[in-house]
Amino acid sequence: MKTSVNPELVDQLYGTWTFVSQSEADLGYYKAKAYLVVHFMPDPSQTLGCSKDDCSEFQNQLCQDGGSICVDTETTPVEWSDVAALYQFGFQVDSGAVIKSHIRQGTGDWLGPYNVILAEAPKSTSQEEEEGEETAEARRRLGVDDDPSTSLYVSRLVQTASSQFVKPPPQCNIVSDDHFDEYAGLAAIQNSIKTQTAYPLDLSQDPYANQFNTCNNGSLQPVLPRFTIKGPSSQEVKLKNNATMAAPPPPLDFSLRYPILSVPFQNNQLTKWWPTLQKRLTKPHLIQGPYCYDGALKAYTIDLNFAKQGQDPAWQFVKGCVD
């Protein structure tokens, strides 16, 4: 059985979380709001979990068959994960002075399940040179190496037998059925796995930066939410449980980032709206783009960036559901 995850942290992660970001112009009727609702639950397959030396979950490797083999999750579906996640997300934009227009797009219901491994970030600074300066700087900002009793766990999506069954709900209007697979289905899962080790631990990098304002690097490939949790290490839990009186666990240090992608379809108004909304809604700058999608600069994102808790009232999240 896997032993490297602090069970108290995982227990705090389970349940429903709601993330909301919003922006409103000082002049004129321009508003934008994005939301992501996540429900984390135990994956029944976690009983098959195992640990194996020189098999790094952080680097998209995972032990299988009770620890007898180590597989590359970029190329191999796996039989277990730590948690299963369900997602609902969408956005609403409002525009106009005399005649007001409103657009609401979202998934309409839960998507998933998505299978996630909680991979402990290595503390050793000896890897900084091969990681790259950006990742090394992110490690320093997060204090990964400062306290041996604290661990940082990074989400690592994996493909399982259920991944092929992630389909759009009937009410989904954020993307066409023809493009859902690459947007949030199996193709998105596979692309997220392939790219997830390339981002800094502090979630500071835009996953679509190479496609911003240019098609020279090809079209963007959608990715799914990324998150980190930070708290006492599994070894620290063992030490605490051996004490005569155990203190309650500290609040979960939870960071998440997901730029909700808007790709035009059905000849809707958003293609024309985004540049104007981007100029008007600057407090904060939620709207980013244009990005290259399907060979043209026509995609935008509304960024849900909760890497800095309490930084701005425009970014809010709670454990639970909100209206």
PDB file of C-alpha atoms in Angstrom:
ATOM      1  CA  MET A   1       0.000   0.000   0.000  1.00  0.00           C
ATOM      2  CA  LYS A   2       1.150   3.531  -0.699  1.00  0.00           C
ATOM      3  CA  THR A   3       2.537   5.170   2.446  1.00  0.00           C
ATOM      4  CA  SER A   4       4.012   8.457   1.233  1.00  0.00           C
ATOM      5  CA  VAL A   5       0.835  10.589   1.522  1.00  0.00           C
ATOM      6  CA  ASN A   6      -0.184  12.207   4.790  1.00  0.00           C
ATOM      7  CA  PRO A   7      -3.687  10.771   5.417  1.00  0.00           C
ATOM      8  CA  GLU A   8      -4.738  13.821   7.436  1.00  0.00           C
ATOM      9  CA  LEU A   9      -4.090  16.096   4.463  1.00  0.00           C
ATOM     10  CA  VAL A  10      -6.056  13.827   2.152  1.00  0.00           C
ATOM     11  CA  ASP A  11      -8.977  13.749   4.598  1.00  0.00           C
ATOM     12  CA  GLN A  12      -9.074  17.554   4.522  1.00  0.00           C
ATOM     13  CA  LEU A  13      -9.003  17.529   0.726  1.00  0.00           C
ATOM     14  CA  TYR A  14     -12.079  15.300   0.399  1.00  0.00           C
ATOM     15  CA  GLY A  15     -15.330  17.127  -0.242  1.00  0.00           C
ATOM     16  CA  THR A  16     -16.544  19.976  -2.427  1.00  0.00           C
ATOM     17  CA  TRP A  17     -14.586  23.167  -3.153  1.00  0.00           C
ATOM     18  CA  THR A  18     -15.855  26.226  -5.018  1.00  0.00           C
ATOM     19  CA  PHE A  19     -13.540  28.690  -6.777  1.00  0.00           C
ATOM     20  CA  VAL A  20     -14.824  32.001  -8.180  1.00  0.00           C
ATOM     21  CA  SER A  21     -13.094  34.927  -9.879  1.00  0.00           C
ATOM     22  CA  GLN A  22     -14.836  38.056 -11.124  1.00  0.00           C
ATOM     23  CA  SER A  23     -14.090  41.450 -12.599  1.00  0.00           C
ATOM     24  CA  GLU A  24     -16.179  44.561 -13.296  1.00  0.00           C
ATOM     25  CA  ALA A  25     -15.336  47.701 -15.282  1.00  0.00           C
ATOM     26  CA  ASP A  26     -15.306  51.119 -13.577  1.00  0.00           C
ATOM     27  CA  LEU A  27     -17.182  52.640 -16.529  1.00  0.00           C
ATOM     28  CA  GLY A  28     -19.851  50.988 -18.618  1.00  0.00           C
ATOM     29  CA  TYR A  29     -21.644  47.717 -18.138  1.00  0.00           C
ATOM     30  CA  TYR A  30     -18.920  45.115 -18.459  1.00  0.00           C
ATOM     31  CA  LYS A  31     -18.656  42.133 -16.146  1.00  0.00           C
ATOM     32  CA  ALA A  32     -17.032  38.715 -16.203  1.00  0.00           C
ATOM     33  CA  LYS A  33     -17.218  35.860 -13.738  1.00  0.00           C
ATOM     34  CA  ALA A  34     -15.712  32.384 -13.829  1.00  0.00           C
ATOM     35  CA  TYR A  35     -16.286  29.464 -11.495  1.00  0.00           C
ATOM     36  CA  LEU A  36     -14.965  25.973 -10.858  1.00  0.00           C
ATOM     37  CA  VAL A  37     -16.587  23.507  -8.477  1.00  0.00           C
ATOM     38  CA  VAL A  38     -14.485  20.468  -7.564  1.00  0.00           C
ATOM     39  CA  HIS A  39     -15.548  17.407  -5.631  1.00  0.00           C
ATOM     40  CA  PHE A  40     -12.726  15.211  -4.343  1.00  0.00           C
ATOM     41  CA  MET A  41     -13.474  11.705  -3.123  1.00  0.00           C
ATOM     42  CA  PRO A  42     -11.511   8.551  -2.306  1.00  0.00           C
ATOM     43  CA  ASP A  43     -10.776   6.421  -5.326  1.00  0.00           C
ATOM     44  CA  PRO A  44     -11.822   2.837  -4.503  1.00  0.00           C
ATOM     45  CA  SER A  45      -8.811   1.650  -6.478  1.00  0.00           C
ATOM     46  CA  GLN A  46      -6.450   3.272  -3.949  1.00  0.00           C
ATOM     47  CA  THR A  47      -6.381  -0.077  -2.121  1.00  0.00           C
ATOM     48  CA  LEU A  48      -4.142  -1.203  -5.000  1.00  0.00           C
ATOM     49  CA  GLY A  49      -1.739   1.665  -4.307  1.00  0.00           C
ATOM     50  CA  CYS A  50       1.902   0.880  -3.739  1.00  0.00           C
ATOM     51  CA  SER A  51       5.312   2.494  -3.450  1.00  0.00           C
ATOM     52  CA  LYS A  52       8.528   1.490  -5.161  1.00  0.00           C
ATOM     53  CA  ASP A  53      12.081   2.792  -4.945  1.00  0.00           C
ATOM     54  CA  ASP A  54      13.250   4.762  -7.991  1.00  0.00           C
ATOM     55  CA  CYS A  55       9.663   5.101  -9.230  1.00  0.00           C
ATOM     56  CA  SER A  56       8.888   8.820  -9.098  1.00  0.00           C
ATOM     57  CA  GLU A  57       5.237   9.824  -9.120  1.00  0.00           C
ATOM     58  CA  PHE A  58       6.477  13.402  -9.415  1.00  0.00           C
ATOM     59  CA  GLN A  59       8.017  12.505 -12.789  1.00  0.00           C
ATOM     60  CA  ASN A  60       4.954  10.645 -14.149  1.00  0.00           C
ATOM     61  CA  GLN A  61       5.961   7.194 -12.956  1.00  0.00           C
ATOM     62  CA  LEU A  62       3.759   4.862 -10.931  1.00  0.00           C
ATOM     63  CA  CYS A  63       4.210   1.445  -9.373  1.00  0.00           C
ATOM     64  CA  GLN A  64       1.812  -1.330 -10.364  1.00  0.00           C
ATOM     65  CA  ASP A  65       1.089  -4.956  -9.483  1.00  0.00           C
ATOM     66  CA  GLY A  66       1.803  -4.462  -5.797  1.00  0.00           C
ATOM     67  CA  GLY A  67       5.132  -2.755  -6.457  1.00  0.00           C
ATOM     68  CA  SER A  68       6.599  -5.333  -8.812  1.00  0.00           C
ATOM     69  CA  ILE A  69       6.822  -2.924 -11.781  1.00  0.00           C
ATOM     70  CA  CYS A  70       7.109   0.803 -12.452  1.00  0.00           C
ATOM     71  CA  VAL A  71       5.282   2.261 -15.463  1.00  0.00           C
ATOM     72  CA  ASP A  72       5.414   5.539 -17.367  1.00  0.00           C
ATOM     73  CA  THR A  73       1.984   7.170 -16.941  1.00  0.00           C
ATOM     74  CA  GLU A  74       2.441   9.183 -20.159  1.00  0.00           C
ATOM     75  CA  THR A  75       2.223   5.987 -22.194  1.00  0.00           C
ATOM     76  CA  THR A  76       0.508   3.472 -19.908  1.00  0.00           C
ATOM     77  CA  PRO A  77      -2.983   3.440 -18.329  1.00  0.00           C
ATOM     78  CA  VAL A  78      -2.783   2.526 -14.644  1.00  0.00           C
ATOM     79  CA  GLU A  79      -4.902   0.518 -12.225  1.00  0.00           C
ATOM     80  CA  TRP A  80      -5.143   2.924  -9.270  1.00  0.00           C
ATOM     81  CA  SER A  81      -5.044   6.541  -8.111  1.00  0.00           C
ATOM     82  CA  ASP A  82      -5.130   8.391  -4.778  1.00  0.00           C
ATOM     83  CA  VAL A  83      -8.264  10.462  -5.357  1.00  0.00           C
ATOM     84  CA  ALA A  84     -11.030  10.866  -7.921  1.00  0.00           C
ATOM     85  CA  ALA A  85     -12.195  14.356  -8.894  1.00  0.00           C
ATOM     86  CA  LEU A  86     -15.406  15.644 -10.436  1.00  0.00           C
ATOM     87  CA  TYR A  87     -15.484  19.109 -12.051  1.00  0.00           C
ATOM     88  CA  GLN A  88     -18.131  21.656 -12.960  1.00  0.00           C
ATOM     89  CA  PHE A  89     -17.013  24.948 -14.467  1.00  0.00           C
ATOM     90  CA  GLY A  90     -18.064  27.831 -16.651  1.00  0.00           C
ATOM     91  CA  PHE A  91     -18.267  31.585 -17.002  1.00  0.00           C
ATOM     92  CA  GLN A  92     -20.668  34.425 -17.580  1.00  0.00           C
ATOM     93  CA  VAL A  93     -19.995  37.708 -19.341  1.00  0.00           C
ATOM     94  CA  ASP A  94     -22.185  40.811 -19.512  1.00  0.00           C
ATOM     95  CA  SER A  95     -21.803  43.734 -21.873  1.00  0.00           C
ATOM     96  CA  GLY A  96     -23.669  46.774 -23.150  1.00  0.00           C
ATOM     97  CA  ALA A  97     -24.851  50.198 -22.046  1.00  0.00           C
ATOM     98  CA  VAL A  98     -28.425  50.740 -23.194  1.00  0.00           C
ATOM     99  CA  ILE A  99     -29.013  47.248 -24.568  1.00  0.00           C
ATOM    100  CA  LYS A 100     -27.406  44.703 -22.278  1.00  0.00           C
ATOM    101  CA  SER A 101     -26.230  41.336 -23.538  1.00  0.00           C
ATOM    102  CA  HIS A 102     -25.454  38.264 -21.478  1.00  0.00           C
ATOM    103  CA  ILE A 103     -23.687  35.014 -22.294  1.00  0.00           C
ATOM    104  CA  ARG A 104     -23.555  32.018 -19.965  1.00  0.00           C
ATOM    105  CA  GLN A 105     -21.489  28.987 -20.857  1.00  0.00           C
ATOM    106  CA  GLY A 106     -20.568  26.004 -18.736  1.00  0.00           C
ATOM    107  CA  THR A 107     -20.373  22.252 -18.409  1.00  0.00           C
ATOM    108  CA  GLY A 108     -23.971  22.089 -17.160  1.00  0.00           C
ATOM    109  CA  ASP A 109     -23.217  19.174 -14.812  1.00  0.00           C
ATOM    110  CA  TRP A 110     -20.352  17.178 -13.359  1.00  0.00           C
ATOM    111  CA  LEU A 111     -17.491  16.002 -15.567  1.00  0.00           C
ATOM    112  CA  GLY A 112     -15.408  13.011 -14.606  1.00  0.00           C
ATOM    113  CA  PRO A 113     -14.255  11.142 -12.748  1.00  0.00           C
ATOM    114  CA  TYR A 114     -10.656  12.280 -13.234  1.00  0.00           C
ATOM    115  CA  ASN A 115      -8.035  10.155 -11.479  1.00  0.00           C
ATOM    116  CA  VAL A 116      -5.295  11.974  -9.585  1.00  0.00           C
ATOM    117  CA  ILE A 117      -2.084  10.903  -7.885  1.00  0.00           C
ATOM    118  CA  LEU A 118      -0.830  13.110  -5.032  1.00  0.00           C
ATOM    119  CA  ALA A 119       2.886  13.134  -5.784  1.00  0.00           C
ATOM    120  CA  GLU A 120       5.260  14.394  -3.126  1.00  0.00           C
ATOM    121  CA  ALA A 121       7.632  17.039  -4.493  1.00  0.00           C
ATOM    122  CA  PRO A 122      11.266  16.073  -3.841  1.00  0.00           C
ATOM    123  CA  LYS A 123      13.054  18.265  -1.331  1.00  0.00           C
ATOM    124  CA  SER A 124      16.595  17.783  -2.542  1.00  0.00           C
ATOM    125  CA  THR A 125      18.119  20.889  -4.141  1.00  0.00           C
ATOM    126  CA  SER A 126      20.603  18.727  -6.042  1.00  0.00           C
ATOM    127  CA  GLN A 127      18.045  18.462  -8.859  1.00  0.00           C
ATOM    128  CA  GLU A 128      17.714  22.219  -9.371  1.00  0.00           C
ATOM    129  CA  GLU A 129      20.110  22.421 -12.296  1.00  0.00           C
ATOM    130  CA  GLU A 130      18.299  19.775 -14.326  1.00  0.00           C
ATOM    131  CA  GLU A 131      14.867  21.087 -13.282  1.00  0.00           C
ATOM    132  CA  GLY A 132      15.583  24.526 -14.699  1.00  0.00           C
ATOM    133  CA  GLU A 133      15.882  27.853 -12.944  1.00  0.00           C
ATOM    134  CA  GLU A 134      12.140  28.613 -13.149  1.00  0.00           C
ATOM    135  CA  THR A 135      11.187  25.433 -11.305  1.00  0.00           C
ATOM    136  CA  ALA A 136      14.042  25.872  -8.836  1.00  0.00           C
ATOM    137  CA  GLU A 137      12.872  29.416  -8.043  1.00  0.00           C
ATOM    138  CA  ALA A 138       9.326  28.136  -7.553  1.00  0.00           C
ATOM    139  CA  ARG A 139      10.656  25.562  -5.077  1.00  0.00           C
ATOM    140  CA  ARG A 140      12.377  28.322  -3.125  1.00  0.00           C
ATOM    141  CA  ARG A 141       9.269  30.527  -3.059  1.00  0.00           C
ATOM    142  CA  LEU A 142       7.179  27.657  -1.729  1.00  0.00           C
ATOM    143  CA  GLY A 143       9.749  26.703   0.875  1.00  0.00           C
ATOM    144  CA  VAL A 144       9.781  23.069  -0.229  1.00  0.00           C
ATOM    145  CA  ASP A 145      13.275  22.519   1.116  1.00  0.00           C
ATOM    146  CA  ASP A 146      13.067  24.727   4.224  1.00  0.00           C
ATOM    147  CA  ASP A 147      11.270  22.437   6.668  1.00  0.00           C
ATOM    148  CA  PRO A 148      11.869  18.666   6.677  1.00  0.00           C
ATOM    149  CA  SER A 149       8.595  18.136   8.559  1.00  0.00           C
ATOM    150  CA  THR A 150       6.554  19.733   5.755  1.00  0.00           C
ATOM    151  CA  SER A 151       5.738  18.178   2.392  1.00  0.00           C
ATOM    152  CA  LEU A 152       4.277  19.548  -0.811  1.00  0.00           C
ATOM    153  CA  TYR A 153       2.039  17.276  -2.848  1.00  0.00           C
ATOM    154  CA  VAL A 154       1.426  18.007  -6.528  1.00  0.00           C
ATOM    155  CA  SER A 155      -1.512  16.757  -8.588  1.00  0.00           C
ATOM    156  CA  ARG A 156      -0.550  14.244 -11.237  1.00  0.00           C
ATOM    157  CA  LEU A 157      -3.363  13.117 -13.513  1.00  0.00           C
ATOM    158  CA  VAL A 158      -3.319   9.491 -14.616  1.00  0.00           C
ATOM    159  CA  GLN A 159      -5.298   7.573 -17.191  1.00  0.00           C
ATOM    160  CA  THR A 160      -7.353   4.648 -15.913  1.00  0.00           C
ATOM    161  CA  ALA A 161      -9.965   2.338 -17.408  1.00  0.00           C
ATOM    162  CA  SER A 162     -12.700   4.885 -16.593  1.00  0.00           C
ATOM    163  CA  SER A 163     -11.004   7.796 -18.399  1.00  0.00           C
ATOM    164  CA  GLN A 164     -12.502   6.872 -21.765  1.00  0.00           C
ATOM    165  CA  PHE A 165     -16.002   7.344 -20.349  1.00  0.00           C
ATOM    166  CA  VAL A 166     -15.651  11.064 -19.531  1.00  0.00           C
ATOM    167  CA  LYS A 167     -18.315  12.558 -21.792  1.00  0.00           C
ATOM    168  CA  PRO A 168     -20.141  15.903 -22.059  1.00  0.00           C
ATOM    169  CA  PRO A 169     -23.405  16.238 -20.106  1.00  0.00           C
ATOM    170  CA  PRO A 170     -26.494  17.036 -22.202  1.00  0.00           C
ATOM    171  CA  GLN A 171     -26.548  20.621 -20.848  1.00  0.00           C
ATOM    172  CA  CYS A 172     -22.888  21.352 -21.707  1.00  0.00           C
ATOM    173  CA  ASN A 173     -22.581  24.455 -23.896  1.00  0.00           C
ATOM    174  CA  ILE A 174     -19.006  25.565 -23.283  1.00  0.00           C
ATOM    175  CA  VAL A 175     -17.637  23.484 -26.138  1.00  0.00           C
ATOM    176  CA  SER A 176     -19.155  21.535 -29.023  1.00  0.00           C
ATOM    177  CA  ASP A 177     -19.573  17.777 -28.695  1.00  0.00           C
ATOM    178  CA  ASP A 178     -17.141  17.324 -31.586  1.00  0.00           C
ATOM    179  CA  HIS A 179     -14.363  19.055 -29.628  1.00  0.00           C
ATOM    180  CA  PHE A 180     -15.177  17.846 -26.104  1.00  0.00           C
ATOM    181  CA  ASP A 181     -12.661  14.994 -26.110  1.00  0.00           C
ATOM    182  CA  GLU A 182      -9.730  17.364 -26.660  1.00  0.00           C
ATOM    183  CA  TYR A 183     -11.254  19.985 -24.345  1.00  0.00           C
ATOM    184  CA  ALA A 184     -11.989  17.894 -21.231  1.00  0.00           C
ATOM    185  CA  GLY A 185     -12.186  14.242 -22.277  1.00  0.00           C
ATOM    186  CA  LEU A 186      -9.645  11.489 -22.833  1.00  0.00           C
ATOM    187  CA  ALA A 187      -7.433  13.552 -25.161  1.00  0.00           C
ATOM    188  CA  ALA A 188      -7.301  16.367 -22.573  1.00  0.00           C
ATOM    189  CA  ILE A 189      -6.366  13.861 -19.862  1.00  0.00           C
ATOM    190  CA  GLN A 190      -3.563  12.469 -22.008  1.00  0.00           C
ATOM    191  CA  ASN A 191      -2.257  15.932 -22.899  1.00  0.00           C
ATOM    192  CA  SER A 192      -2.389  17.036 -19.252  1.00  0.00           C
ATOM    193  CA  ILE A 193      -0.340  14.002 -18.235  1.00  0.00           C
ATOM    194  CA  LYS A 194       2.215  14.664 -20.963  1.00  0.00           C
ATOM    195  CA  THR A 195       2.725  18.321 -19.976  1.00  0.00           C
ATOM    196  CA  GLN A 196       2.146  18.384 -16.201  1.00  0.00           C
ATOM    197  CA  THR A 197       5.773  17.825 -15.196  1.00  0.00           C
ATOM    198  CA  ALA A 198       6.906  20.883 -17.182  1.00  0.00           C
ATOM    199  CA  TYR A 199       5.237  23.513 -14.952  1.00  0.00           C
ATOM    200  CA  PRO A 200       6.729  25.202 -11.881  1.00  0.00           C
ATOM    201  CA  LEU A 201       5.462  23.998  -8.527  1.00  0.00           C
ATOM    202  CA  ASP A 202       3.911  27.366  -7.668  1.00  0.00           C
ATOM    203  CA  LEU A 203       1.533  27.151 -10.671  1.00  0.00           C
ATOM    204  CA  SER A 204       2.789  30.514 -11.936  1.00  0.00           C
ATOM    205  CA  GLN A 205       3.146  29.547 -15.596  1.00  0.00           C
ATOM    206  CA  ASP A 206       0.368  30.000 -18.134  1.00  0.00           C
ATOM    207  CA  PRO A 207      -0.051  26.528 -19.702  1.00  0.00           C
ATOM    208  CA  TYR A 208      -0.803  28.172 -23.058  1.00  0.00           C
ATOM    209  CA  ALA A 209       2.034  30.717 -23.019  1.00  0.00           C
ATOM    210  CA  ASN A 210       3.627  29.313 -26.183  1.00  0.00           C
ATOM    211  CA  GLN A 211       0.410  29.901 -28.125  1.00  0.00           C
ATOM    212  CA  PHE A 212      -0.231  33.425 -26.834  1.00  0.00           C
ATOM    213  CA  ASN A 213      -0.675  35.860 -29.728  1.00  0.00           C
ATOM    214  CA  THR A 214       1.067  33.532 -32.198  1.00  0.00           C
ATOM    215  CA  CYS A 215       0.421  30.393 -34.222  1.00  0.00           C
ATOM    216  CA  ASN A 216       4.116  29.808 -34.909  1.00  0.00           C
ATOM    217  CA  ASN A 217       4.133  27.143 -32.175  1.00  0.00           C
ATOM    218  CA  GLY A 218       0.976  25.425 -33.346  1.00  0.00           C
ATOM    219  CA  SER A 219      -2.439  25.371 -31.730  1.00  0.00           C
ATOM    220  CA  LEU A 220      -2.906  25.025 -27.973  1.00  0.00           C
ATOM    221  CA  GLN A 221      -3.840  21.668 -26.498  1.00  0.00           C
ATOM    222  CA  PRO A 222      -6.321  22.041 -23.601  1.00  0.00           C
ATOM    223  CA  VAL A 223      -5.271  20.934 -20.132  1.00  0.00           C
ATOM    224  CA  LEU A 224      -7.193  20.205 -16.929  1.00  0.00           C
ATOM    225  CA  PRO A 225      -6.891  21.850 -13.479  1.00  0.00           C
ATOM    226  CA  ARG A 226      -3.615  21.632 -11.572  1.00  0.00           C
ATOM    227  CA  PHE A 227      -3.329  21.913  -7.787  1.00  0.00           C
ATOM    228  CA  THR A 228      -0.955  21.517  -4.860  1.00  0.00           C
ATOM    229  CA  ILE A 229      -1.463  20.842  -1.151  1.00  0.00           C
ATOM    230  CA  LYS A 230       1.086  21.513   1.553  1.00  0.00           C
ATOM    231  CA  GLY A 231       1.283  20.272   5.116  1.00  0.00           C
ATOM    232  CA  PRO A 232       2.973  17.913   7.577  1.00  0.00           C
ATOM    233  CA  SER A 233       4.835  15.034   5.942  1.00  0.00           C
ATOM    234  CA  SER A 234       3.785  11.404   6.395  1.00  0.00           C
ATOM    235  CA  GLN A 235       6.826  10.864   8.627  1.00  0.00           C
ATOM    236  CA  GLU A 236       5.761  13.801  10.793  1.00  0.00           C
ATOM    237  CA  VAL A 237       2.323  12.209  11.192  1.00  0.00           C
ATOM    238  CA  LYS A 238       3.924   8.988  12.437  1.00  0.00           C
ATOM    239  CA  LEU A 239       5.935  10.931  15.004  1.00  0.00           C
ATOM    240  CA  LYS A 240       2.853  12.865  16.117  1.00  0.00           C
ATOM    241  CA  ASN A 241       0.743   9.728  16.454  1.00  0.00           C
ATOM    242  CA  ASN A 242       3.362   8.243  18.759  1.00  0.00           C
ATOM    243  CA  ALA A 243       3.012  11.243  21.082  1.00  0.00           C
ATOM    244  CA  THR A 244       0.701  11.103  24.089  1.00  0.00           C
ATOM    245  CA  MET A 245      -1.456  13.981  22.814  1.00  0.00           C
ATOM    246  CA  ALA A 246      -1.844  14.736  19.106  1.00  0.00           C
ATOM    247  CA  ALA A 247      -2.543  18.308  18.056  1.00  0.00           C
ATOM    248  CA  PRO A 248      -5.259  18.887  15.429  1.00  0.00           C
ATOM    249  CA  PRO A 249      -3.966  19.195  11.853  1.00  0.00           C
ATOM    250  CA  PRO A 250      -3.335  22.731  10.552  1.00  0.00           C
ATOM    251  CA  PRO A 251      -5.658  24.177   7.878  1.00  0.00           C
ATOM    252  CA  LEU A 252      -5.043  22.786   4.421  1.00  0.00           C
ATOM    253  CA  ASP A 253      -2.687  24.938   2.334  1.00  0.00           C
ATOM    254  CA  PHE A 254      -4.380  24.419  -1.018  1.00  0.00           C
ATOM    255  CA  SER A 255      -3.478  26.123  -4.311  1.00  0.00           C
ATOM    256  CA  LEU A 256      -5.163  25.617  -7.677  1.00  0.00           C
ATOM    257  CA  ARG A 257      -4.954  27.052 -11.164  1.00  0.00           C
ATOM    258  CA  TYR A 258      -7.220  26.534 -14.131  1.00  0.00           C
ATOM    259  CA  PRO A 259      -7.560  28.966 -17.056  1.00  0.00           C
ATOM    260  CA  ILE A 260     -11.082  28.237 -18.319  1.00  0.00           C
ATOM    261  CA  LEU A 261     -10.780  28.080 -22.058  1.00  0.00           C
ATOM    262  CA  SER A 262     -13.270  29.778 -24.379  1.00  0.00           C
ATOM    263  CA  VAL A 263     -13.164  28.470 -27.930  1.00  0.00           C
ATOM    264  CA  PRO A 264     -15.698  29.968 -30.368  1.00  0.00           C
ATOM    265  CA  PHE A 265     -18.308  27.715 -31.879  1.00  0.00           C
ATOM    266  CA  GLN A 266     -21.864  28.042 -33.223  1.00  0.00           C
ATOM    267  CA  ASN A 267     -20.954  31.541 -34.479  1.00  0.00           C
ATOM    268  CA  ASN A 268     -21.626  33.029 -31.051  1.00  0.00           C
ATOM    269  CA  GLN A 269     -20.837  36.607 -30.049  1.00  0.00           C
ATOM    270  CA  LEU A 270     -17.834  35.799 -27.901  1.00  0.00           C
ATOM    271  CA  THR A 271     -15.353  36.025 -30.748  1.00  0.00           C
ATOM    272  CA  LYS A 272     -16.183  39.724 -31.026  1.00  0.00           C
ATOM    273  CA  TRP A 273     -16.658  40.357 -27.317  1.00  0.00           C
ATOM    274  CA  TRP A 274     -13.384  39.096 -25.877  1.00  0.00           C
ATOM    275  CA  PRO A 275     -11.055  41.882 -27.132  1.00  0.00           C
ATOM    276  CA  THR A 276     -13.380  44.580 -25.772  1.00  0.00           C
ATOM    277  CA  LEU A 277     -13.899  42.805 -22.458  1.00  0.00           C
ATOM    278  CA  GLN A 278     -10.161  42.284 -22.132  1.00  0.00           C
ATOM    279  CA  LYS A 279      -9.558  46.039 -22.466  1.00  0.00           C
ATOM    280  CA  ARG A 280     -12.395  47.030 -20.119  1.00  0.00           C
ATOM    281  CA  LEU A 281     -11.947  44.460 -17.358  1.00  0.00           C
ATOM    282  CA  THR A 282      -8.575  45.239 -15.848  1.00  0.00           C
ATOM    283  CA  LYS A 283      -9.210  44.903 -12.095  1.00  0.00           C
ATOM    284  CA  PRO A 284      -7.914  42.263 -12.046  1.00  0.00           C
ATOM    285  CA  HIS A 285      -6.821  41.044 -15.475  1.00  0.00           C
ATOM    286  CA  LEU A 286      -8.869  37.860 -15.615  1.00  0.00           C
ATOM    287  CA  ILE A 287      -9.121  37.585 -19.390  1.00  0.00           C
ATOM    288  CA  GLN A 288      -6.052  36.467 -21.312  1.00  0.00           C
ATOM    289  CA  GLY A 289      -5.562  35.977 -25.061  1.00  0.00           C
ATOM    290  CA  PRO A 290      -5.778  35.630 -27.911  1.00  0.00           C
ATOM    291  CA  TYR A 291      -4.316  32.156 -28.166  1.00  0.00           C
ATOM    292  CA  CYS A 292      -3.849  30.020 -31.248  1.00  0.00           C
ATOM    293  CA  TYR A 293      -6.591  27.421 -31.532  1.00  0.00           C
ATOM    294  CA  ASP A 294      -7.416  25.403 -34.602  1.00  0.00           C
ATOM    295  CA  GLY A 295      -4.837  27.405 -36.577  1.00  0.00           C
ATOM    296  CA  ALA A 296      -6.155  30.887 -35.732  1.00  0.00           C
ATOM    297  CA  LEU A 297      -5.921  33.435 -32.897  1.00  0.00           C
ATOM    298  CA  LYS A 298      -9.430  32.933 -31.570  1.00  0.00           C
ATOM    299  CA  ALA A 299      -9.206  31.416 -28.080  1.00  0.00           C
ATOM    300  CA  TYR A 300      -9.305  33.295 -24.756  1.00  0.00           C
ATOM    301  CA  THR A 301      -9.179  32.240 -21.110  1.00  0.00           C
ATOM    302  CA  ILE A 302     -10.701  33.462 -17.868  1.00  0.00           C
ATOM    303  CA  ASP A 303      -8.051  32.627 -15.332  1.00  0.00           C
ATOM    304  CA  LEU A 304      -8.845  30.893 -12.052  1.00  0.00           C
ATOM    305  CA  ASN A 305      -5.536  31.341 -10.242  1.00  0.00           C
ATOM    306  CA  PHE A 306      -5.686  30.489  -6.567  1.00  0.00           C
ATOM    307  CA  ALA A 307      -1.972  30.158  -5.960  1.00  0.00           C
ATOM    308  CA  LYS A 308      -2.142  33.166  -3.622  1.00  0.00           C
ATOM    309  CA  GLN A 309      -4.845  32.801  -0.990  1.00  0.00           C
ATOM    310  CA  GLY A 310      -6.479  36.026   0.168  1.00  0.00           C
ATOM    311  CA  GLN A 311      -4.484  38.155  -2.251  1.00  0.00           C
ATOM    312  CA  ASP A 312      -7.470  39.915  -3.818  1.00  0.00           C
ATOM    313  CA  PRO A 313     -11.217  39.898  -3.080  1.00  0.00           C
ATOM    314  CA  ALA A 314     -11.800  39.169  -6.774  1.00  0.00           C
ATOM    315  CA  TRP A 315     -10.429  35.663  -6.151  1.00  0.00           C
ATOM    316  CA  GLN A 316     -12.493  33.683  -3.661  1.00  0.00           C
ATOM    317  CA  PHE A 317     -12.793  30.063  -2.735  1.00  0.00           C
ATOM    318  CA  VAL A 318     -14.516  28.092  -0.012  1.00  0.00           C
ATOM    319  CA  LYS A 319     -14.848  24.489   0.982  1.00  0.00           C
ATOM    320  CA  GLY A 320     -18.458  23.852   0.142  1.00  0.00           C
ATOM    321  CA  CYS A 321     -20.997  25.020  -2.418  1.00  0.00           C
ATOM    322  CA  VAL A 322     -22.131  28.590  -3.070  1.00  0.00           C
ATOM    323  CA  ASP A 323     -24.918  30.048  -5.186  1.00  0.00           C
TER     324      ASP A 323
END
